[in-house]
PDB file of C-alpha atoms in Angstrom:
ATOM      1  CA  UNK A1119     -81.774  33.463 -59.046  1.00  0.00           C
ATOM      2  CA  UNK A1120     -79.191  32.127 -56.628  1.00  0.00           C
ATOM      3  CA  UNK A1121     -78.157  34.010 -53.474  1.00  0.00           C
ATOM      4  CA  UNK A1122     -76.070  33.633 -50.336  1.00  0.00           C
ATOM      5  CA  UNK A1123     -77.895  33.481 -46.994  1.00  0.00           C
ATOM      6  CA  UNK A1124     -76.561  36.952 -46.168  1.00  0.00           C
ATOM      7  CA  UNK A1125     -78.013  38.449 -49.343  1.00  0.00           C
ATOM      8  CA  UNK A1126     -81.407  36.749 -48.848  1.00  0.00           C
ATOM      9  CA  UNK A1127     -81.591  38.057 -45.272  1.00  0.00           C
ATOM     10  CA  UNK A1128     -80.611  41.546 -46.444  1.00  0.00           C
ATOM     11  CA  UNK A1129     -83.253  41.520 -49.202  1.00  0.00           C
ATOM     12  CA  UNK A1130     -85.900  40.578 -46.631  1.00  0.00           C
ATOM     13  CA  UNK A1131     -84.623  43.046 -44.034  1.00  0.00           C
ATOM     14  CA  UNK A1132     -83.919  40.473 -41.328  1.00  0.00           C
ATOM     15  CA  UNK A1133     -81.012  38.738 -39.648  1.00  0.00           C
ATOM     16  CA  UNK A1134     -79.640  35.370 -40.736  1.00  0.00           C
ATOM     17  CA  UNK A1135     -80.977  33.901 -37.484  1.00  0.00           C
ATOM     18  CA  UNK A1136     -84.526  35.074 -38.210  1.00  0.00           C
ATOM     19  CA  UNK A1137     -84.244  33.751 -41.776  1.00  0.00           C
ATOM     20  CA  UNK A1138     -83.132  30.341 -40.506  1.00  0.00           C
ATOM     21  CA  UNK A1139     -85.951  30.240 -37.912  1.00  0.00           C
ATOM     22  CA  UNK A1140     -88.469  30.919 -40.699  1.00  0.00           C
ATOM     23  CA  UNK A1141     -86.848  28.207 -42.824  1.00  0.00           C
ATOM     24  CA  UNK A1142     -86.951  25.749 -39.889  1.00  0.00           C
ATOM     25  CA  UNK A1143     -90.639  26.569 -39.396  1.00  0.00           C
ATOM     26  CA  UNK A1144     -91.173  25.899 -43.131  1.00  0.00           C
ATOM     27  CA  UNK A1145     -92.430  29.459 -43.718  1.00  0.00           C
ATOM     28  CA  UNK A1146     -89.646  30.058 -46.249  1.00  0.00           C
ATOM     29  CA  UNK A1147     -88.307  27.242 -48.407  1.00  0.00           C
ATOM     30  CA  UNK A1148     -84.591  27.624 -49.115  1.00  0.00           C
ATOM     31  CA  UNK A1149     -83.313  25.365 -51.890  1.00  0.00           C
ATOM     32  CA  UNK A1150     -79.582  24.598 -51.871  1.00  0.00           C
ATOM     33  CA  UNK A1151     -78.089  25.430 -55.261  1.00  0.00           C
ATOM     34  CA  UNK A1152     -74.426  24.696 -54.559  1.00  0.00           C
ATOM     35  CA  UNK A1153     -71.748  25.584 -52.040  1.00  0.00           C
ATOM     36  CA  UNK A1154     -73.195  28.405 -49.947  1.00  0.00           C
ATOM     37  CA  UNK A1155     -75.783  29.316 -52.591  1.00  0.00           C
ATOM     38  CA  UNK A1156     -79.549  29.118 -52.218  1.00  0.00           C
ATOM     39  CA  UNK A1157     -82.705  30.020 -54.081  1.00  0.00           C
ATOM     40  CA  UNK A1158     -85.996  30.866 -52.417  1.00  0.00           C
ATOM     41  CA  UNK A1159     -89.661  31.286 -53.278  1.00  0.00           C
ATOM     42  CA  UNK A1160     -90.492  34.979 -53.507  1.00  0.00           C
ATOM     43  CA  UNK A1161     -94.134  34.388 -52.526  1.00  0.00           C
ATOM     44  CA  UNK A1162     -93.033  32.509 -49.379  1.00  0.00           C
ATOM     45  CA  UNK A1163     -90.731  35.394 -48.517  1.00  0.00           C
ATOM     46  CA  UNK A1164     -93.493  37.963 -48.944  1.00  0.00           C
ATOM     47  CA  UNK A1165     -95.836  35.900 -46.743  1.00  0.00           C
ATOM     48  CA  UNK A1166     -93.150  35.438 -44.073  1.00  0.00           C
ATOM     49  CA  UNK A1167     -92.410  39.171 -44.090  1.00  0.00           C
ATOM     50  CA  UNK A1168     -96.148  39.865 -43.626  1.00  0.00           C
ATOM     51  CA  UNK A1169     -96.348  37.399 -40.714  1.00  0.00           C
ATOM     52  CA  UNK A1170     -93.274  38.949 -39.104  1.00  0.00           C
ATOM     53  CA  UNK A1171     -94.789  42.442 -39.283  1.00  0.00           C
ATOM     54  CA  UNK A1172     -98.056  41.210 -37.722  1.00  0.00           C
ATOM     55  CA  UNK A1173     -96.196  39.452 -34.880  1.00  0.00           C
ATOM     56  CA  UNK A1174     -94.226  42.589 -34.018  1.00  0.00           C
ATOM     57  CA  UNK A1175     -97.373  44.635 -33.321  1.00  0.00           C
TER      58      UNK A1175
END
């Protein structure tokens, strides 16, 4: 599926800034699929969400 950055961030329950930091750190791979559209690996997203919850403790 193809999403906007806003919709990916909303699905993961985080801000666009946090999403981009995770992408920069290579914890989530965002693949550009056209103008303003991206796809992402669901497993990466689940792992990043898990890491985020552990860091916040």
